[in-house]
XYZ file of C-alpha atoms in Angstrom:
116
model
C -11.601 14.160 -5.778
C -8.797 13.710 -8.401
C -8.972 10.421 -10.438
C -6.306 7.853 -9.583
C -2.881 8.338 -11.357
C -1.361 5.741 -13.299
C 1.122 5.227 -10.659
C -1.632 4.863 -8.115
C -3.317 2.265 -10.003
C -0.370 0.392 -10.563
C 0.603 0.432 -6.815
C -3.025 -0.741 -6.157
C -2.976 -3.777 -8.752
C 0.084 -4.829 -7.104
C -1.183 -4.586 -3.725
C -4.203 -6.597 -4.740
C -1.834 -9.553 -5.322
C -0.475 -9.778 -1.850
C 2.041 -7.896 0.547
C 5.158 -6.122 -1.459
C 8.301 -5.081 0.022
C 8.704 -1.140 -0.193
C 11.583 -1.584 -2.733
C 9.428 -3.745 -4.999
C 6.303 -1.309 -4.887
C 8.860 1.519 -6.061
C 10.053 -0.446 -8.989
C 6.508 -1.690 -10.124
C 4.619 1.492 -9.464
C 7.334 3.619 -11.147
C 7.760 6.084 -8.259
C 10.762 6.579 -6.237
C 9.084 8.079 -3.235
C 7.177 5.073 -2.191
C 5.901 6.225 1.052
C 4.652 9.316 -0.498
C 2.494 7.305 -2.916
C 1.195 5.368 -0.192
C 0.363 8.508 1.743
C -1.475 9.710 -1.296
C -3.555 6.559 -1.509
C -4.326 6.531 2.050
C -5.357 10.120 1.823
C -8.046 8.930 -0.943
C -9.369 6.390 1.702
C -7.411 3.235 0.821
C -6.618 1.115 3.996
C -3.035 0.014 3.377
C -0.868 -1.648 6.340
C 2.717 -0.942 6.737
C 4.667 -3.845 8.386
C 8.048 -4.120 9.429
C 10.330 -6.977 10.508
C 13.776 -7.115 11.950
C 16.819 -8.696 9.667
C 20.321 -7.940 9.088
C 21.586 -6.415 6.031
C 24.456 -7.533 3.911
C 27.135 -5.794 6.338
C 25.508 -7.703 9.465
C 23.809 -4.209 10.639
C 20.218 -4.680 12.230
C 17.712 -2.866 10.152
C 13.783 -2.825 9.824
C 12.854 -3.160 6.276
C 8.941 -3.065 5.410
C 6.494 -4.079 3.242
C 2.659 -2.957 2.531
C -0.435 -4.987 2.226
C -3.992 -4.383 1.975
C -6.374 -6.178 4.507
C -8.551 -8.919 2.896
C -11.651 -6.845 2.986
C -10.113 -3.621 1.367
C -8.207 -5.977 -1.472
C -11.571 -7.242 -2.323
C -13.064 -3.678 -2.584
C -9.910 -2.385 -4.590
C -10.193 -5.251 -7.018
C -13.786 -4.640 -7.701
C -13.172 -0.834 -8.051
C -10.346 -1.487 -10.426
C -12.364 -3.755 -12.329
C -15.410 -1.326 -12.992
C -15.561 0.264 -16.153
C -15.416 3.809 -14.731
C -12.089 3.017 -12.785
C -10.321 4.038 -15.814
C -11.302 7.667 -15.426
C -12.670 8.307 -11.841
C -12.430 7.258 -8.104
C -16.132 7.488 -7.581
C -15.952 4.675 -5.161
C -13.167 6.060 -3.273
C -13.781 7.227 0.288
C -13.475 10.983 0.500
C -12.024 10.682 4.043
C -8.994 8.643 4.897
C -9.573 5.561 6.904
C -7.651 6.602 10.150
C -7.851 3.184 11.653
C -5.602 2.027 8.873
C -3.095 4.942 8.256
C -0.314 3.324 10.257
C 0.153 -0.065 11.528
C 3.770 -0.804 11.873
C 4.917 -4.289 13.268
C 8.456 -4.089 14.853
C 8.868 -8.272 15.096
C 7.432 -10.193 12.248
C 4.683 -10.576 9.486
C 2.425 -12.347 12.094
C 2.260 -9.637 14.602
C -0.409 -7.590 12.898
C -4.131 -8.257 13.774
C -5.528 -6.866 10.683
């Protein structure tokens, strides 16, 4: 398996700090296509939850912005993986198969609607 790219590492570091909006993740990770970045990380076995909530944009139109987060156990695993000396050059602790249970959990109402 390929090592984590700098963008992937920045995204994981950001996600270990708590939920992050899709827009903010793009800014912090340095990649315009945030969903593809999340897809790449999920394929490497990281459990990343997508949640959406309903709100109105500046024109009063209904929209469903989203944010990404790591479940608690995954956040702790990622923190320890990134802190390990070999994290700079390898992904030896990354699962080889994606965790299909965490590929996509989208909540259409609010942050509190997800059980993970």
